[in-house]
Amino acid sequence: MDSNLKARAQKIKLVIFDVDGVMTDGSLFIGDDGQEYKMFNTQDGLGMRLLKKSGIKLAIITGRNSNSVLIRAENLEVDYFYQGISDKKEAFTDLIKKTGLKVEECAFMGDDIVDLPPMLQSGLAITVPAGHDEVKKIAHFITEKIAGYGAVREACDFIMKAQGTYNSIIAPYFK
């Protein structure tokens, strides 16, 4: 692990996730009745739960409004939830005020240009292999796994490993 990248990850106290293209593969399923459906990965969800158990706060900032995302956030006990957000920098600034954290203590995982403002401010910017080229240029960490299929889990594990909490968090599962 690169020492500069590890140092960034060691400072993280809050991880903020975009949804479409990060927590999901970016596909939108819309029924004839207008109902929107999303597919979430259970390993990603467990990764978020384990990260929270390690002492890291979780947040979601998404541009779309979706009941399925609200339900997922509630199931994962996400600490801060913003949806229908057109200005993610404004939501990021609000989170900084609410938490009292420094920007270098926050990680943002996004995939498209609307995610650039908070990613540019974050201490750790994370994206996925299919992230927009401009996002990949500024990302500190690009997951190997793709969005909706383990990328979130990979990012969570990475942070826990950098902070030295990974082994103690997963140890109970070996008993």
PDB file of N, CA and C in Angstrom, residues 46-109:
ATOM      1  N   LEU A  46     -22.442  -5.215   3.869  1.00  0.00           N
ATOM      2  CA  LEU A  46     -21.705  -5.701   5.029  1.00  0.00           C
ATOM      3  C   LEU A  46     -20.424  -4.890   5.224  1.00  0.00           C
ATOM      4  N   GLY A  47     -19.770  -4.549   4.137  1.00  0.00           N
ATOM      5  CA  GLY A  47     -18.574  -3.706   4.241  1.00  0.00           C
ATOM      6  C   GLY A  47     -18.872  -2.385   4.927  1.00  0.00           C
ATOM      7  N   MET A  48     -20.004  -1.778   4.585  1.00  0.00           N
ATOM      8  CA  MET A  48     -20.396  -0.517   5.214  1.00  0.00           C
ATOM      9  C   MET A  48     -20.698  -0.726   6.699  1.00  0.00           C
ATOM     10  N   ARG A  49     -21.379  -1.819   7.026  1.00  0.00           N
ATOM     11  CA  ARG A  49     -21.675  -2.120   8.437  1.00  0.00           C
ATOM     12  C   ARG A  49     -20.390  -2.333   9.240  1.00  0.00           C
ATOM     13  N   LEU A  50     -19.443  -3.068   8.654  1.00  0.00           N
ATOM     14  CA  LEU A  50     -18.169  -3.320   9.335  1.00  0.00           C
ATOM     15  C   LEU A  50     -17.373  -2.029   9.500  1.00  0.00           C
ATOM     16  N   LEU A  51     -17.401  -1.202   8.480  1.00  0.00           N
ATOM     17  CA  LEU A  51     -16.702   0.088   8.560  1.00  0.00           C
ATOM     18  C   LEU A  51     -17.294   0.921   9.694  1.00  0.00           C
ATOM     19  N   LYS A  52     -18.618   0.933   9.787  1.00  0.00           N
ATOM     20  CA  LYS A  52     -19.279   1.668  10.866  1.00  0.00           C
ATOM     21  C   LYS A  52     -18.903   1.075  12.224  1.00  0.00           C
ATOM     22  N   LYS A  53     -18.843  -0.248  12.301  1.00  0.00           N
ATOM     23  CA  LYS A  53     -18.461  -0.918  13.539  1.00  0.00           C
ATOM     24  C   LYS A  53     -17.031  -0.543  13.951  1.00  0.00           C
ATOM     25  N   SER A  54     -16.198  -0.233  12.973  1.00  0.00           N
ATOM     26  CA  SER A  54     -14.812   0.153  13.262  1.00  0.00           C
ATOM     27  C   SER A  54     -14.704   1.592  13.767  1.00  0.00           C
ATOM     28  N   GLY A  55     -15.828   2.313  13.790  1.00  0.00           N
ATOM     29  CA  GLY A  55     -15.835   3.674  14.311  1.00  0.00           C
ATOM     30  C   GLY A  55     -15.953   4.765  13.264  1.00  0.00           C
ATOM     31  N   ILE A  56     -16.102   4.388  12.010  1.00  0.00           N
ATOM     32  CA  ILE A  56     -16.230   5.358  10.920  1.00  0.00           C
ATOM     33  C   ILE A  56     -17.710   5.669  10.706  1.00  0.00           C
ATOM     34  N   LYS A  57     -18.032   6.946  10.587  1.00  0.00           N
ATOM     35  CA  LYS A  57     -19.400   7.362  10.276  1.00  0.00           C
ATOM     36  C   LYS A  57     -19.651   7.196   8.778  1.00  0.00           C
ATOM     37  N   LEU A  58     -20.921   6.971   8.421  1.00  0.00           N
ATOM     38  CA  LEU A  58     -21.317   6.770   7.038  1.00  0.00           C
ATOM     39  C   LEU A  58     -22.288   7.853   6.599  1.00  0.00           C
ATOM     40  N   ALA A  59     -22.154   8.256   5.336  1.00  0.00           N
ATOM     41  CA  ALA A  59     -23.081   9.225   4.752  1.00  0.00           C
ATOM     42  C   ALA A  59     -23.357   8.844   3.308  1.00  0.00           C
ATOM     43  N   ILE A  60     -24.507   9.245   2.835  1.00  0.00           N
ATOM     44  CA  ILE A  60     -24.874   9.112   1.426  1.00  0.00           C
ATOM     45  C   ILE A  60     -25.281  10.493   0.934  1.00  0.00           C
ATOM     46  N   ILE A  61     -24.735  10.864  -0.216  1.00  0.00           N
ATOM     47  CA  ILE A  61     -25.182  12.069  -0.924  1.00  0.00           C
ATOM     48  C   ILE A  61     -25.485  11.627  -2.352  1.00  0.00           C
ATOM     49  N   THR A  62     -26.746  11.708  -2.742  1.00  0.00           N
ATOM     50  CA  THR A  62     -27.155  11.285  -4.074  1.00  0.00           C
ATOM     51  C   THR A  62     -28.013  12.341  -4.753  1.00  0.00           C
ATOM     52  N   GLY A  63     -27.892  12.424  -6.048  1.00  0.00           N
ATOM     53  CA  GLY A  63     -28.640  13.420  -6.808  1.00  0.00           C
ATOM     54  C   GLY A  63     -30.091  13.047  -7.044  1.00  0.00           C
ATOM     55  N   ARG A  64     -30.390  11.775  -6.988  1.00  0.00           N
ATOM     56  CA  ARG A  64     -31.747  11.320  -7.270  1.00  0.00           C
ATOM     57  C   ARG A  64     -32.537  11.140  -5.976  1.00  0.00           C
ATOM     58  N   ASN A  65     -33.856  11.200  -6.095  1.00  0.00           N
ATOM     59  CA  ASN A  65     -34.757  10.851  -4.994  1.00  0.00           C
ATOM     60  C   ASN A  65     -35.263   9.449  -5.240  1.00  0.00           C
ATOM     61  N   SER A  66     -35.098   8.588  -4.258  1.00  0.00           N
ATOM     62  CA  SER A  66     -35.523   7.205  -4.436  1.00  0.00           C
ATOM     63  C   SER A  66     -35.862   6.594  -3.088  1.00  0.00           C
ATOM     64  N   ASN A  67     -37.057   6.042  -2.993  1.00  0.00           N
ATOM     65  CA  ASN A  67     -37.464   5.381  -1.771  1.00  0.00           C
ATOM     66  C   ASN A  67     -36.585   4.165  -1.489  1.00  0.00           C
ATOM     67  N   SER A  68     -36.151   3.472  -2.538  1.00  0.00           N
ATOM     68  CA  SER A  68     -35.312   2.288  -2.338  1.00  0.00           C
ATOM     69  C   SER A  68     -33.967   2.665  -1.714  1.00  0.00           C
ATOM     70  N   VAL A  69     -33.446   3.822  -2.053  1.00  0.00           N
ATOM     71  CA  VAL A  69     -32.181   4.273  -1.451  1.00  0.00           C
ATOM     72  C   VAL A  69     -32.396   4.652   0.010  1.00  0.00           C
ATOM     73  N   LEU A  70     -33.510   5.299   0.295  1.00  0.00           N
ATOM     74  CA  LEU A  70     -33.841   5.628   1.681  1.00  0.00           C
ATOM     75  C   LEU A  70     -33.940   4.349   2.520  1.00  0.00           C
ATOM     76  N   ILE A  71     -34.605   3.346   1.997  1.00  0.00           N
ATOM     77  CA  ILE A  71     -34.735   2.074   2.714  1.00  0.00           C
ATOM     78  C   ILE A  71     -33.363   1.442   2.925  1.00  0.00           C
ATOM     79  N   ARG A  72     -32.523   1.464   1.894  1.00  0.00           N
ATOM     80  CA  ARG A  72     -31.176   0.889   2.016  1.00  0.00           C
ATOM     81  C   ARG A  72     -30.373   1.646   3.071  1.00  0.00           C
ATOM     82  N   ALA A  73     -30.449   2.958   3.067  1.00  0.00           N
ATOM     83  CA  ALA A  73     -29.725   3.778   4.050  1.00  0.00           C
ATOM     84  C   ALA A  73     -30.195   3.464   5.467  1.00  0.00           C
ATOM     85  N   GLU A  74     -31.489   3.308   5.641  1.00  0.00           N
ATOM     86  CA  GLU A  74     -32.025   2.963   6.958  1.00  0.00           C
ATOM     87  C   GLU A  74     -31.569   1.581   7.388  1.00  0.00           C
ATOM     88  N   ASN A  75     -31.594   0.619   6.471  1.00  0.00           N
ATOM     89  CA  ASN A  75     -31.159  -0.753   6.789  1.00  0.00           C
ATOM     90  C   ASN A  75     -29.694  -0.794   7.207  1.00  0.00           C
ATOM     91  N   LEU A  76     -28.874   0.041   6.584  1.00  0.00           N
ATOM     92  CA  LEU A  76     -27.438   0.075   6.881  1.00  0.00           C
ATOM     93  C   LEU A  76     -27.099   1.029   8.027  1.00  0.00           C
ATOM     94  N   GLU A  77     -28.115   1.690   8.575  1.00  0.00           N
ATOM     95  CA  GLU A  77     -27.934   2.653   9.662  1.00  0.00           C
ATOM     96  C   GLU A  77     -26.914   3.737   9.296  1.00  0.00           C
ATOM     97  N   VAL A  78     -27.087   4.278   8.086  1.00  0.00           N
ATOM     98  CA  VAL A  78     -26.253   5.374   7.610  1.00  0.00           C
ATOM     99  C   VAL A  78     -26.508   6.584   8.503  1.00  0.00           C
ATOM    100  N   ASP A  79     -25.432   7.229   8.915  1.00  0.00           N
ATOM    101  CA  ASP A  79     -25.538   8.334   9.873  1.00  0.00           C
ATOM    102  C   ASP A  79     -26.112   9.616   9.269  1.00  0.00           C
ATOM    103  N   TYR A  80     -25.758   9.894   8.018  1.00  0.00           N
ATOM    104  CA  TYR A  80     -26.190  11.136   7.363  1.00  0.00           C
ATOM    105  C   TYR A  80     -26.676  10.797   5.967  1.00  0.00           C
ATOM    106  N   PHE A  81     -27.863  11.299   5.620  1.00  0.00           N
ATOM    107  CA  PHE A  81     -28.483  10.928   4.345  1.00  0.00           C
ATOM    108  C   PHE A  81     -28.997  12.167   3.626  1.00  0.00           C
ATOM    109  N   TYR A  82     -28.531  12.346   2.403  1.00  0.00           N
ATOM    110  CA  TYR A  82     -28.963  13.459   1.549  1.00  0.00           C
ATOM    111  C   TYR A  82     -29.365  12.878   0.196  1.00  0.00           C
ATOM    112  N   GLN A  83     -30.589  13.162  -0.243  1.00  0.00           N
ATOM    113  CA  GLN A  83     -30.976  12.745  -1.591  1.00  0.00           C
ATOM    114  C   GLN A  83     -31.665  13.893  -2.305  1.00  0.00           C
ATOM    115  N   GLY A  84     -31.701  13.796  -3.630  1.00  0.00           N
ATOM    116  CA  GLY A  84     -32.251  14.882  -4.447  1.00  0.00           C
ATOM    117  C   GLY A  84     -31.338  16.093  -4.435  1.00  0.00           C
ATOM    118  N   ILE A  85     -30.052  15.856  -4.297  1.00  0.00           N
ATOM    119  CA  ILE A  85     -29.069  16.939  -4.147  1.00  0.00           C
ATOM    120  C   ILE A  85     -28.444  17.284  -5.498  1.00  0.00           C
ATOM    121  N   SER A  86     -28.661  18.495  -5.954  1.00  0.00           N
ATOM    122  CA  SER A  86     -28.052  18.915  -7.220  1.00  0.00           C
ATOM    123  C   SER A  86     -26.664  19.510  -6.990  1.00  0.00           C
ATOM    124  N   ASP A  87     -26.420  20.042  -5.789  1.00  0.00           N
ATOM    125  CA  ASP A  87     -25.120  20.629  -5.464  1.00  0.00           C
ATOM    126  C   ASP A  87     -24.478  19.814  -4.339  1.00  0.00           C
ATOM    127  N   LYS A  88     -23.664  18.856  -4.721  1.00  0.00           N
ATOM    128  CA  LYS A  88     -23.055  17.965  -3.734  1.00  0.00           C
ATOM    129  C   LYS A  88     -22.005  18.674  -2.886  1.00  0.00           C
ATOM    130  N   LYS A  89     -21.434  19.735  -3.406  1.00  0.00           N
ATOM    131  CA  LYS A  89     -20.476  20.508  -2.614  1.00  0.00           C
ATOM    132  C   LYS A  89     -21.190  21.158  -1.429  1.00  0.00           C
ATOM    133  N   GLU A  90     -22.386  21.653  -1.658  1.00  0.00           N
ATOM    134  CA  GLU A  90     -23.177  22.274  -0.590  1.00  0.00           C
ATOM    135  C   GLU A  90     -23.516  21.239   0.491  1.00  0.00           C
ATOM    136  N   ALA A  91     -23.921  20.044   0.069  1.00  0.00           N
ATOM    137  CA  ALA A  91     -24.228  18.985   1.029  1.00  0.00           C
ATOM    138  C   ALA A  91     -22.971  18.567   1.794  1.00  0.00           C
ATOM    139  N   PHE A  92     -21.842  18.490   1.093  1.00  0.00           N
ATOM    140  CA  PHE A  92     -20.572  18.153   1.730  1.00  0.00           C
ATOM    141  C   PHE A  92     -20.221  19.211   2.794  1.00  0.00           C
ATOM    142  N   THR A  93     -20.371  20.464   2.448  1.00  0.00           N
ATOM    143  CA  THR A  93     -20.099  21.556   3.389  1.00  0.00           C
ATOM    144  C   THR A  93     -21.017  21.464   4.603  1.00  0.00           C
ATOM    145  N   ASP A  94     -22.275  21.133   4.376  1.00  0.00           N
ATOM    146  CA  ASP A  94     -23.225  20.958   5.477  1.00  0.00           C
ATOM    147  C   ASP A  94     -22.781  19.813   6.390  1.00  0.00           C
ATOM    148  N   LEU A  95     -22.319  18.726   5.802  1.00  0.00           N
ATOM    149  CA  LEU A  95     -21.827  17.585   6.597  1.00  0.00           C
ATOM    150  C   LEU A  95     -20.637  17.984   7.460  1.00  0.00           C
ATOM    151  N   ILE A  96     -19.728  18.741   6.898  1.00  0.00           N
ATOM    152  CA  ILE A  96     -18.550  19.203   7.640  1.00  0.00           C
ATOM    153  C   ILE A  96     -19.006  20.021   8.856  1.00  0.00           C
ATOM    154  N   LYS A  97     -19.985  20.900   8.642  1.00  0.00           N
ATOM    155  CA  LYS A  97     -20.506  21.706   9.749  1.00  0.00           C
ATOM    156  C   LYS A  97     -21.184  20.837  10.804  1.00  0.00           C
ATOM    157  N   LYS A  98     -22.019  19.901  10.359  1.00  0.00           N
ATOM    158  CA  LYS A  98     -22.752  19.035  11.294  1.00  0.00           C
ATOM    159  C   LYS A  98     -21.823  18.152  12.119  1.00  0.00           C
ATOM    160  N   THR A  99     -20.783  17.640  11.495  1.00  0.00           N
ATOM    161  CA  THR A  99     -19.909  16.680  12.171  1.00  0.00           C
ATOM    162  C   THR A  99     -18.757  17.341  12.907  1.00  0.00           C
ATOM    163  N   GLY A 100     -18.397  18.551  12.502  1.00  0.00           N
ATOM    164  CA  GLY A 100     -17.234  19.212  13.083  1.00  0.00           C
ATOM    165  C   GLY A 100     -15.916  18.608  12.617  1.00  0.00           C
ATOM    166  N   LEU A 101     -15.968  17.785  11.586  1.00  0.00           N
ATOM    167  CA  LEU A 101     -14.753  17.164  11.062  1.00  0.00           C
ATOM    168  C   LEU A 101     -14.008  18.102  10.130  1.00  0.00           C
ATOM    169  N   LYS A 102     -12.753  17.809   9.918  1.00  0.00           N
ATOM    170  CA  LYS A 102     -11.947  18.510   8.922  1.00  0.00           C
ATOM    171  C   LYS A 102     -12.129  17.781   7.599  1.00  0.00           C
ATOM    172  N   VAL A 103     -11.942  18.478   6.485  1.00  0.00           N
ATOM    173  CA  VAL A 103     -12.137  17.851   5.180  1.00  0.00           C
ATOM    174  C   VAL A 103     -11.197  16.667   4.981  1.00  0.00           C
ATOM    175  N   GLU A 104      -9.995  16.730   5.551  1.00  0.00           N
ATOM    176  CA  GLU A 104      -9.050  15.621   5.380  1.00  0.00           C
ATOM    177  C   GLU A 104      -9.466  14.373   6.164  1.00  0.00           C
ATOM    178  N   GLU A 105     -10.489  14.494   7.023  1.00  0.00           N
ATOM    179  CA  GLU A 105     -11.017  13.354   7.770  1.00  0.00           C
ATOM    180  C   GLU A 105     -12.198  12.695   7.055  1.00  0.00           C
ATOM    181  N   CYS A 106     -12.500  13.193   5.849  1.00  0.00           N
ATOM    182  CA  CYS A 106     -13.632  12.692   5.079  1.00  0.00           C
ATOM    183  C   CYS A 106     -13.159  12.046   3.781  1.00  0.00           C
ATOM    184  N   ALA A 107     -13.776  10.922   3.444  1.00  0.00           N
ATOM    185  CA  ALA A 107     -13.567  10.282   2.151  1.00  0.00           C
ATOM    186  C   ALA A 107     -14.868  10.411   1.367  1.00  0.00           C
ATOM    187  N   PHE A 108     -14.744  10.582   0.069  1.00  0.00           N
ATOM    188  CA  PHE A 108     -15.922  10.634  -0.798  1.00  0.00           C
ATOM    189  C   PHE A 108     -15.718   9.642  -1.923  1.00  0.00           C
ATOM    190  N   MET A 109     -16.706   8.767  -2.114  1.00  0.00           N
ATOM    191  CA  MET A 109     -16.648   7.778  -3.184  1.00  0.00           C
ATOM    192  C   MET A 109     -17.694   8.139  -4.225  1.00  0.00           C
TER     193      MET A 109
END
